[in-house]
Amino acid sequence: MRLIKDALLFLVSISLCVVVAEGVIRYIDGYTIFYMPLSEPTGLASVKQESVDKVPRAPGVARDWFSTEPAPLPNKRAVPEDWERLYRFVEANPVGGMWFRPSDAFKVWNTSFSGDPCRHWFLRHAPGQLFLYDAPDGQDRPPYRFLPDVTIPSGLTTNQIGWRGPPIENPRPEKTVRIVFVGSSTVVEAHHLPFSWPEYVGHWMNMWSKAKGLGIRFEVLNAGRESIISDDIAAIVRNEVLPLRPDLVVYHEGGNQFRPASIVENVPTDPVARPSNAQEPAAVAWLKEGARYSALIGRIQAAFAIAGAGTGGGGEWPKPDYKVIWPEGLDEMSPQLDFAKLPVSLNLIRWDLDQIRGDLKSIGADMALASFFLMVKDGLVVDPVRHKYIIEQLNAANWPYRYRDLERLAKFQNRYFAKYAATHGIDFLDIVGNMPFDPDLFTDAVHTNYAGTRIRAWTAFNLLVPIVEKKLADKAWPRAWPADASTALPTFTPRLTKLECKP
């Protein structure tokens, strides 16, 4: 009897230790504590004070503002049960080589982009239905909008026009400065994060205004959406942003058109070669499934995967040799804006920036251009478990390009953005030059975890303060709404369409 009691006590003690460990890891990694299967993690939620202190603060900005949070979203609502089931179904039954993701089922696809969805290269993988809408200009850009005024299973909450964040004030109140951020996934950010960095910027701008007794309210809006490029952003500005008549539009993108092949002669076709040829341990197969329900098992699975795949100790993987051909006549330190063959898609991006700048000028709005952060430098070594996705993106997704060439092109792109801004008299927000270079702030080489989201926001906020202060002093902002201009929001009507695509 005593032996049985001791055994039970041992089992209960072990179980309690496992439960406590699970809870601690869920908290550290930013999972919802009691969610099954696991929610998407927010990543490292706490921010090291030294990281905060590395960001230069604008005059009049208090250090303790950083620790404050935006107000809860008043438009956040319960997710319908059938949407939850659909999301989990797509998640558990990936098709099309993972092209069609669970959140794609809740996007509203532009019919000029989708055509016949059953003939589309990835929309044909939709789970028997799609939301569709007709673009007002009949063009195929942007490819989609988010459903308006909903909360979807990925965690995204949208306003009246399908943008991430709180409702838009309509009509815009007097003494309100309206700022819109445009870009791709690094602007809209991971759907499960409580707030995106533009939302933090708006929160701190209003704290700054109150502290200075300005009597001005800041409405900061997020028009970003993942997987889009510069011509999509130009279309979003034209069709969705202009009707809101913002005072300022901030452009932040630089990853989805970043093509290192533009300076490489005869790109090697060698397959991706990891540092170790070891196969994934057999144990990892069941660990992967268990990791959907347990953060503790997820840590074990990650350790097994790292051990099996090999990461070179967190450093750069060996790459095949190739020859870099820098465009003849292109000044790398002070690039010519109109150079005929710019690297990394900058000719197309420049054309779209011109379109955006011209469209904003037509309504008297200002534009700012931000530098874009790529977590790379020659000789970079990171933690092979914590930073496994940084390693994967830099080495597998960007195979076969060397760190030094990725770093060189990233710096060149940001020099180009700075030169473009200076040439055209628009503001340049050098986020890269003012944000700590710290892999602990990133989930991969471009996307931040929740700590990094807040640091990026703090950086952008402090860069914006002197710009805003000058505009207010000059009486340039807030602009009066023209008497003859419509106050109607750029809303749209999604329609749910059933699909019967044959394999």
Coordinates of C-alpha atoms in Angstrom, one line a residue:
M1 CA 0.0 0.0 0.0
R2 CA 2.8 2.4 0.9
L3 CA 4.5 1.6 -2.4
I4 CA 1.3 2.5 -4.3
K5 CA 0.9 5.8 -2.4
D6 CA 4.6 6.7 -3.1
A7 CA 4.1 5.9 -6.8
L8 CA 0.9 8.0 -7.0
L9 CA 2.6 10.9 -5.2
F10 CA 5.5 10.7 -7.6
L11 CA 3.2 10.7 -10.6
V12 CA 1.2 13.6 -9.3
S13 CA 4.4 15.6 -8.6
I14 CA 5.7 14.9 -12.1
S15 CA 2.3 15.9 -13.6
L16 CA 2.2 19.1 -11.7
C17 CA 5.8 19.9 -12.7
V18 CA 4.8 19.3 -16.4
V19 CA 1.7 21.5 -16.1
V20 CA 3.7 24.3 -14.5
A21 CA 6.4 24.0 -17.1
E22 CA 3.8 24.1 -19.9
G23 CA 2.3 27.2 -18.4
V24 CA 5.6 28.9 -18.0
I25 CA 6.7 28.2 -21.6
R26 CA 3.3 29.3 -22.9
Y27 CA 3.7 32.6 -21.0
I28 CA 7.3 33.1 -22.2
D29 CA 6.5 32.3 -25.8
G30 CA 3.3 34.4 -25.8
Y31 CA 0.7 31.6 -26.3
T32 CA -2.8 32.0 -25.0
I33 CA -2.6 30.0 -21.7
F34 CA -5.7 27.8 -22.0
Y35 CA -6.2 27.6 -25.7
M36 CA -6.3 24.2 -27.4
P37 CA -4.9 23.5 -29.9
L38 CA -2.2 26.2 -29.3
S39 CA -2.9 29.7 -30.5
E40 CA -0.3 31.4 -32.6
P41 CA 2.5 32.7 -30.3
T42 CA 3.3 36.3 -29.9
G43 CA 6.9 35.4 -29.3
L44 CA 9.0 37.2 -26.8
A45 CA 6.5 39.7 -25.3
S46 CA 8.9 41.4 -22.8
V47 CA 11.3 44.0 -24.0
K48 CA 14.7 44.4 -22.5
Q49 CA 15.2 47.9 -21.2
E50 CA 18.5 48.2 -22.9
S51 CA 16.7 47.8 -26.2
V52 CA 14.3 50.6 -25.4
D53 CA 17.2 52.8 -24.3
K54 CA 19.0 52.2 -27.6
V55 CA 16.2 54.0 -29.5
P56 CA 16.9 57.8 -29.6
R57 CA 14.0 59.6 -27.9
A58 CA 12.5 62.8 -29.4
P59 CA 12.4 65.9 -27.2
G60 CA 9.4 65.8 -24.9
V61 CA 8.9 62.0 -25.1
A62 CA 8.9 60.3 -21.7
R63 CA 10.7 57.0 -21.3
D64 CA 7.9 55.4 -19.3
W65 CA 5.4 55.8 -22.2
F66 CA 6.9 52.8 -23.8
S67 CA 5.3 50.4 -21.2
T68 CA 1.8 51.7 -21.8
E69 CA -0.7 49.8 -24.1
P70 CA -3.3 51.0 -26.6
A71 CA -7.0 50.8 -25.5
P72 CA -8.7 47.5 -26.3
L73 CA -10.3 47.4 -29.7
P74 CA -14.0 48.3 -29.3
N75 CA -14.8 46.4 -32.5
K76 CA -13.3 43.1 -31.5
R77 CA -16.0 40.4 -31.5
A78 CA -16.5 36.7 -31.1
V79 CA -15.5 34.5 -34.0
P80 CA -18.4 32.5 -35.5
E81 CA -18.1 28.8 -34.8
D82 CA -18.4 27.8 -38.5
W83 CA -15.5 30.1 -39.2
E84 CA -13.4 28.4 -36.5
R85 CA -14.3 25.0 -38.0
L86 CA -13.3 26.2 -41.5
Y87 CA -10.0 27.7 -40.3
R88 CA -9.1 24.5 -38.5
F89 CA -10.1 22.3 -41.5
V90 CA -7.8 24.2 -43.9
E91 CA -5.1 24.2 -41.2
A92 CA -5.3 20.4 -40.8
N93 CA -5.7 19.7 -44.5
P94 CA -3.2 21.8 -46.3
V95 CA -3.4 21.6 -50.1
G96 CA -1.5 23.1 -53.0
G97 CA 1.9 22.8 -51.4
M98 CA 0.8 25.1 -48.5
W99 CA 0.0 27.9 -50.9
F100 CA -3.6 28.3 -49.7
R101 CA -3.4 29.1 -46.0
P102 CA -6.2 29.1 -43.4
S103 CA -6.5 33.0 -43.3
D104 CA -6.8 33.0 -47.1
A105 CA -10.3 31.6 -46.7
F106 CA -11.3 34.9 -45.0
K107 CA -9.9 37.3 -47.5
V108 CA -12.1 39.0 -50.1
W109 CA -10.6 38.3 -53.5
N110 CA -10.6 40.8 -56.3
T111 CA -12.6 39.2 -59.2
S112 CA -10.3 40.9 -61.7
F113 CA -7.4 39.0 -60.0
S114 CA -9.2 35.7 -59.4
G115 CA -10.9 35.3 -62.8
D116 CA -12.4 31.8 -62.7
P117 CA -11.1 30.8 -59.2
C118 CA -11.1 27.1 -60.3
R119 CA -8.5 27.9 -63.0
H120 CA -6.4 30.1 -60.7
W121 CA -3.0 28.6 -59.6
F122 CA -3.8 28.8 -55.9
L123 CA -7.4 29.9 -55.4
R124 CA -8.5 26.6 -56.9
H125 CA -7.3 25.1 -53.6
A126 CA -10.0 27.0 -51.7
P127 CA -12.2 24.9 -49.4
G128 CA -15.4 25.0 -51.4
Q129 CA -16.0 28.7 -51.1
L130 CA -14.4 32.1 -51.5
F131 CA -15.3 35.7 -50.6
L132 CA -15.1 37.9 -53.7
Y133 CA -15.6 41.6 -54.6
D134 CA -15.4 43.8 -57.7
A135 CA -12.6 46.4 -57.7
P136 CA -14.0 49.9 -58.3
D137 CA -11.5 50.6 -61.1
G138 CA -11.8 47.1 -62.6
Q139 CA -8.1 46.5 -62.2
D140 CA -6.5 43.3 -60.7
R141 CA -4.6 45.2 -57.9
P142 CA -4.7 44.7 -55.0
P143 CA -5.5 41.0 -55.2
Y144 CA -7.6 41.1 -52.1
R145 CA -9.0 43.1 -49.2
F146 CA -9.8 41.9 -45.6
L147 CA -13.4 41.2 -44.6
P148 CA -14.8 44.5 -43.1
D149 CA -15.9 44.9 -39.5
V150 CA -15.1 41.3 -38.3
T151 CA -12.7 39.3 -36.1
I152 CA -11.5 36.2 -38.0
P153 CA -10.0 33.0 -36.5
S154 CA -6.4 34.1 -37.1
G155 CA -7.0 36.9 -34.6
L156 CA -7.3 39.8 -37.0
T157 CA -9.9 42.5 -36.2
T158 CA -10.9 44.9 -39.0
N159 CA -12.8 48.2 -39.2
Q160 CA -15.5 49.3 -41.6
I161 CA -13.3 49.1 -44.7
G162 CA -11.4 46.0 -43.9
W163 CA -8.3 47.5 -42.4
R164 CA -6.6 46.2 -39.3
G165 CA -7.5 48.1 -36.1
P166 CA -10.2 50.2 -34.5
P167 CA -13.1 51.9 -36.3
I168 CA -12.4 54.9 -38.5
E169 CA -14.0 58.1 -37.3
N170 CA -16.3 59.3 -39.9
P171 CA -16.6 62.1 -40.7
R172 CA -13.1 62.9 -39.5
P173 CA -13.4 65.2 -36.4
E174 CA -11.8 68.7 -36.4
K175 CA -8.4 68.9 -34.8
T176 CA -7.6 65.3 -35.9
V177 CA -4.5 64.4 -37.7
R178 CA -5.0 61.3 -39.8
I179 CA -1.9 59.2 -40.6
V180 CA -2.1 56.0 -42.7
F181 CA 0.6 53.3 -42.9
V182 CA 0.8 51.3 -46.1
G183 CA 2.9 48.2 -46.8
S184 CA 2.8 44.4 -46.6
S185 CA 3.1 41.8 -43.8
T186 CA 5.6 43.9 -41.8
V187 CA 2.9 46.6 -41.6
V188 CA -0.3 44.6 -41.0
E189 CA 1.8 42.2 -38.9
A190 CA 0.9 38.7 -37.7
H191 CA -2.8 38.6 -37.2
H192 CA -2.6 37.0 -33.7
L193 CA -0.6 39.9 -32.2
P194 CA -2.8 42.1 -29.9
F195 CA -1.7 45.3 -31.8
S196 CA 0.3 46.2 -34.9
W197 CA 3.1 48.7 -34.7
P198 CA 1.1 51.5 -36.4
E199 CA -1.5 51.1 -33.6
Y200 CA 1.2 51.7 -31.0
V201 CA 2.4 54.7 -32.9
G202 CA -1.1 56.2 -32.7
H203 CA -1.3 55.4 -29.0
W204 CA 1.9 57.2 -28.2
M205 CA 1.2 60.1 -30.5
N206 CA -1.9 60.8 -28.5
M207 CA 0.0 60.6 -25.2
W208 CA 2.5 63.1 -26.6
S209 CA -0.3 65.4 -27.7
K210 CA -1.9 65.3 -24.3
A211 CA 1.4 65.9 -22.5
K212 CA 2.0 69.0 -24.6
G213 CA -1.6 70.2 -24.3
L214 CA -2.0 70.4 -28.1
G215 CA -5.7 69.7 -28.2
I216 CA -4.9 67.5 -31.3
R217 CA -6.0 63.9 -31.7
F218 CA -4.1 61.5 -33.9
E219 CA -5.9 58.8 -35.9
V220 CA -3.3 56.3 -37.1
L221 CA -4.6 53.7 -39.5
N222 CA -3.1 50.5 -40.9
A223 CA -3.8 49.7 -44.6
G224 CA -1.2 47.0 -44.8
R225 CA -1.8 43.4 -45.9
E226 CA 0.5 40.4 -46.3
S227 CA 2.1 39.2 -49.6
I228 CA 1.6 42.3 -51.6
I229 CA 4.1 44.4 -53.6
S230 CA 4.6 48.0 -54.6
D231 CA 2.0 48.1 -57.4
D232 CA -0.6 46.7 -55.0
I233 CA 0.3 49.4 -52.5
A234 CA -0.1 52.0 -55.2
A235 CA -3.6 50.7 -56.0
I236 CA -4.5 50.7 -52.2
V237 CA -3.5 54.3 -51.9
R238 CA -5.5 55.2 -55.1
N239 CA -8.7 53.4 -54.2
E240 CA -8.8 53.1 -50.4
V241 CA -6.5 55.8 -48.9
L242 CA -7.3 58.9 -51.0
P243 CA -11.0 59.0 -50.0
L244 CA -9.9 59.3 -46.4
R245 CA -7.9 62.4 -47.2
P246 CA -5.0 61.7 -44.7
D247 CA -2.5 64.3 -43.6
L248 CA 0.4 61.8 -44.0
V249 CA 0.9 58.4 -45.6
V250 CA 3.9 56.3 -44.5
Y251 CA 5.3 53.7 -47.0
H252 CA 7.0 50.8 -45.4
E253 CA 8.0 47.8 -47.6
G254 CA 11.1 46.3 -49.1
G255 CA 11.0 42.5 -48.7
N256 CA 8.6 41.1 -51.3
Q257 CA 10.5 42.4 -54.3
F258 CA 13.9 41.9 -52.9
R259 CA 15.6 39.8 -55.6
P260 CA 19.4 39.3 -55.1
A261 CA 19.6 37.5 -58.5
S262 CA 19.5 41.0 -60.1
I263 CA 23.3 41.4 -59.4
V264 CA 24.4 37.7 -59.8
E265 CA 25.8 36.3 -63.0
N266 CA 24.6 32.8 -63.7
V267 CA 22.8 32.0 -60.4
P268 CA 23.9 28.6 -59.1
T269 CA 21.2 25.9 -59.5
D270 CA 22.6 23.7 -56.7
P271 CA 19.9 22.5 -54.3
V272 CA 19.8 23.8 -50.8
A273 CA 22.6 22.1 -48.8
R274 CA 22.2 22.1 -45.1
P275 CA 25.3 21.8 -42.9
S276 CA 24.4 18.3 -41.9
N277 CA 23.0 15.5 -44.1
A278 CA 21.3 13.8 -41.1
Q279 CA 17.7 13.0 -41.6
E280 CA 15.0 14.3 -39.3
P281 CA 14.8 11.9 -36.4
A282 CA 11.8 9.5 -36.5
A283 CA 10.7 10.9 -33.1
V284 CA 10.1 14.3 -34.6
A285 CA 7.1 13.0 -36.7
W286 CA 4.9 12.5 -33.6
L287 CA 6.4 15.5 -31.9
K288 CA 5.2 17.7 -34.7
E289 CA 1.6 16.7 -34.0
G290 CA 2.1 17.0 -30.2
A291 CA 3.5 20.5 -30.7
R292 CA 0.1 21.7 -31.9
Y293 CA -1.2 21.2 -28.4
S294 CA 1.8 21.7 -26.1
A295 CA 4.4 24.5 -26.0
L296 CA 6.6 22.1 -24.0
I297 CA 6.6 19.5 -26.7
G298 CA 7.1 22.2 -29.2
R299 CA 10.4 23.1 -27.5
I300 CA 11.5 19.4 -27.6
Q301 CA 10.5 19.1 -31.2
A302 CA 12.5 22.2 -32.1
A303 CA 15.5 20.8 -30.4
F304 CA 15.2 17.5 -32.2
A305 CA 14.7 19.3 -35.5
I306 CA 17.8 21.5 -35.0
A307 CA 19.8 18.5 -34.0
G308 CA 18.7 16.5 -37.0
A309 CA 18.9 19.1 -39.7
G310 CA 22.1 20.8 -38.6
T311 CA 22.5 24.6 -38.5
G312 CA 26.2 25.1 -38.5
G313 CA 25.9 26.3 -34.9
G314 CA 23.7 29.2 -35.8
G315 CA 26.1 30.6 -38.5
E316 CA 25.8 30.9 -42.2
W317 CA 25.5 27.7 -44.2
P318 CA 28.1 26.9 -46.9
K319 CA 27.0 28.4 -50.2
P320 CA 28.1 27.6 -53.8
D321 CA 30.4 30.2 -55.4
Y322 CA 28.9 32.8 -57.8
K323 CA 30.0 36.0 -59.3
V324 CA 28.5 39.4 -58.4
I325 CA 28.1 41.9 -61.3
W326 CA 27.3 45.3 -60.0
P327 CA 25.6 47.4 -62.7
E328 CA 28.2 49.4 -64.5
G329 CA 27.9 53.1 -63.8
L330 CA 25.6 52.7 -60.8
D331 CA 26.8 54.7 -57.8
E332 CA 26.3 52.3 -54.8
M333 CA 26.7 55.1 -52.2
S334 CA 24.5 57.7 -53.8
P335 CA 22.4 55.8 -56.4
Q336 CA 20.9 57.6 -59.4
L337 CA 17.2 57.4 -59.1
D338 CA 16.5 57.0 -62.8
F339 CA 19.3 54.4 -63.4
A340 CA 18.0 52.0 -66.1
K341 CA 18.9 48.7 -64.4
L342 CA 18.6 49.0 -60.7
P343 CA 18.9 46.0 -58.5
V344 CA 16.2 44.4 -56.3
S345 CA 13.2 45.6 -58.4
L346 CA 13.9 49.3 -57.6
N347 CA 12.9 50.5 -61.1
L348 CA 9.3 49.1 -60.6
I349 CA 9.3 50.3 -57.0
R350 CA 10.4 53.8 -58.0
W351 CA 7.6 54.0 -60.6
D352 CA 5.0 53.0 -58.0
L353 CA 6.4 55.5 -55.5
D354 CA 6.0 58.2 -58.1
Q355 CA 2.4 57.1 -58.6
I356 CA 1.7 57.2 -54.9
R357 CA 3.5 60.6 -54.4
G358 CA 1.5 62.1 -57.3
D359 CA -1.8 60.7 -56.1
L360 CA -1.2 62.1 -52.6
K361 CA -0.2 65.5 -54.0
S362 CA -3.5 65.7 -55.8
I363 CA -5.3 65.9 -52.4
G364 CA -2.6 67.8 -50.6
A365 CA -1.4 64.9 -48.5
D366 CA 2.2 64.4 -47.4
M367 CA 4.2 61.2 -47.8
A368 CA 7.0 59.6 -45.8
L369 CA 9.2 56.8 -46.8
A370 CA 10.7 54.3 -44.2
S371 CA 13.8 52.2 -44.4
F372 CA 13.3 48.5 -44.3
F373 CA 15.0 46.1 -41.8
L374 CA 16.6 42.8 -43.0
M375 CA 18.1 40.9 -40.1
V376 CA 21.4 40.0 -41.8
K377 CA 25.0 41.0 -41.7
D378 CA 28.2 39.3 -42.8
G379 CA 29.4 36.8 -40.1
L380 CA 26.0 36.8 -38.3
V381 CA 25.7 34.0 -35.7
V382 CA 22.4 33.5 -33.9
D383 CA 21.0 31.0 -31.4
P384 CA 20.1 27.9 -33.5
V385 CA 16.9 27.1 -31.5
R386 CA 15.5 30.5 -30.7
H387 CA 16.3 32.0 -34.1
K388 CA 15.8 28.9 -36.3
Y389 CA 13.4 30.9 -38.7
I390 CA 16.0 33.6 -39.2
I391 CA 18.5 30.9 -40.2
E392 CA 15.9 29.2 -42.5
Q393 CA 14.9 32.5 -44.2
L394 CA 18.5 33.7 -44.8
N395 CA 19.9 30.4 -45.9
A396 CA 17.0 28.3 -47.4
A397 CA 14.6 30.9 -48.6
N398 CA 17.4 33.1 -49.9
W399 CA 19.6 30.3 -51.2
P400 CA 22.2 30.5 -52.6
Y401 CA 23.0 34.1 -51.7
R402 CA 25.7 34.9 -49.2
Y403 CA 25.0 37.0 -46.1
R404 CA 27.4 39.7 -47.2
D405 CA 25.5 40.2 -50.5
L406 CA 22.1 40.3 -48.8
E407 CA 23.5 42.9 -46.4
R408 CA 25.0 44.9 -49.2
L409 CA 21.7 44.9 -51.2
A410 CA 19.6 45.8 -48.1
K411 CA 21.9 48.8 -47.3
F412 CA 21.7 49.8 -51.0
Q413 CA 17.9 49.7 -51.0
N414 CA 17.7 51.9 -47.9
R415 CA 20.2 54.3 -49.4
Y416 CA 18.0 54.5 -52.5
F417 CA 14.9 55.2 -50.4
A418 CA 16.8 57.9 -48.5
K419 CA 17.9 59.5 -51.8
Y420 CA 14.4 59.3 -53.2
A421 CA 13.0 61.0 -50.2
A422 CA 15.6 63.8 -50.2
T423 CA 15.3 64.4 -53.9
H424 CA 11.5 64.7 -53.8
G425 CA 11.3 66.6 -50.6
I426 CA 9.5 64.0 -48.5
D427 CA 10.3 62.8 -45.0
F428 CA 12.5 59.7 -44.5
L429 CA 12.0 57.6 -41.4
D430 CA 15.3 55.7 -40.9
I431 CA 13.9 52.9 -38.8
V432 CA 16.9 50.7 -39.5
G433 CA 19.4 53.3 -38.4
N434 CA 17.6 53.9 -35.1
M435 CA 16.4 50.4 -34.1
P436 CA 18.6 47.9 -32.3
F437 CA 20.1 45.1 -34.4
D438 CA 18.9 42.3 -32.2
P439 CA 17.8 38.9 -33.5
D440 CA 15.7 38.4 -30.2
L441 CA 13.3 41.0 -31.7
F442 CA 12.6 39.0 -34.8
T443 CA 10.7 35.8 -35.7
D444 CA 12.5 35.6 -39.0
A445 CA 14.7 37.9 -41.0
V446 CA 12.1 40.6 -41.6
H447 CA 9.1 40.0 -39.3
T448 CA 9.3 41.0 -35.6
N449 CA 7.9 39.2 -32.6
Y450 CA 5.8 41.2 -30.2
A451 CA 8.8 42.7 -28.5
G452 CA 10.2 43.8 -31.8
T453 CA 6.8 45.1 -32.9
R454 CA 6.9 47.5 -29.9
I455 CA 10.5 48.5 -30.5
R456 CA 9.8 49.2 -34.2
A457 CA 6.8 51.3 -33.2
W458 CA 8.8 53.2 -30.6
T459 CA 11.4 53.9 -33.2
A460 CA 8.9 55.1 -35.8
F461 CA 7.1 57.2 -33.2
N462 CA 10.2 59.1 -32.0
L463 CA 11.1 59.7 -35.7
L464 CA 7.7 61.1 -36.4
V465 CA 7.4 63.4 -33.5
P466 CA 9.7 66.2 -34.9
I467 CA 8.0 65.9 -38.3
V468 CA 4.6 66.2 -36.8
E469 CA 5.7 69.0 -34.4
K470 CA 6.9 71.1 -37.4
K471 CA 3.7 70.5 -39.4
L472 CA 1.6 71.6 -36.5
A473 CA 3.8 74.7 -35.9
D474 CA 3.4 75.6 -39.6
K475 CA -0.4 75.2 -39.4
A476 CA -0.1 72.6 -42.2
W477 CA -1.8 69.9 -40.2
P478 CA -4.6 69.1 -39.5
R479 CA -5.9 70.0 -43.0
A480 CA -9.4 71.2 -43.3
W481 CA -11.8 68.9 -45.1
P482 CA -12.8 70.5 -48.4
A483 CA -16.4 71.6 -48.5
D484 CA -17.0 69.8 -51.8
A485 CA -15.3 66.5 -50.8
S486 CA -17.3 63.4 -50.0
T487 CA -16.9 62.0 -46.5
A488 CA -18.0 58.5 -47.7
L489 CA -15.7 55.7 -46.6
P490 CA -14.3 53.4 -49.3
T491 CA -16.5 50.5 -48.3
F492 CA -17.2 47.4 -50.4
T493 CA -19.6 44.5 -50.4
P494 CA -18.1 41.0 -50.1
R495 CA -20.1 38.1 -51.5
L496 CA -19.7 34.5 -50.5
T497 CA -19.3 32.3 -53.6
K498 CA -19.5 28.5 -53.5
L499 CA -16.9 26.6 -55.6
E500 CA -16.9 23.1 -57.0
C501 CA -13.4 22.9 -58.4
K502 CA -12.5 19.5 -59.9
P503 CA -9.0 18.1 -59.3

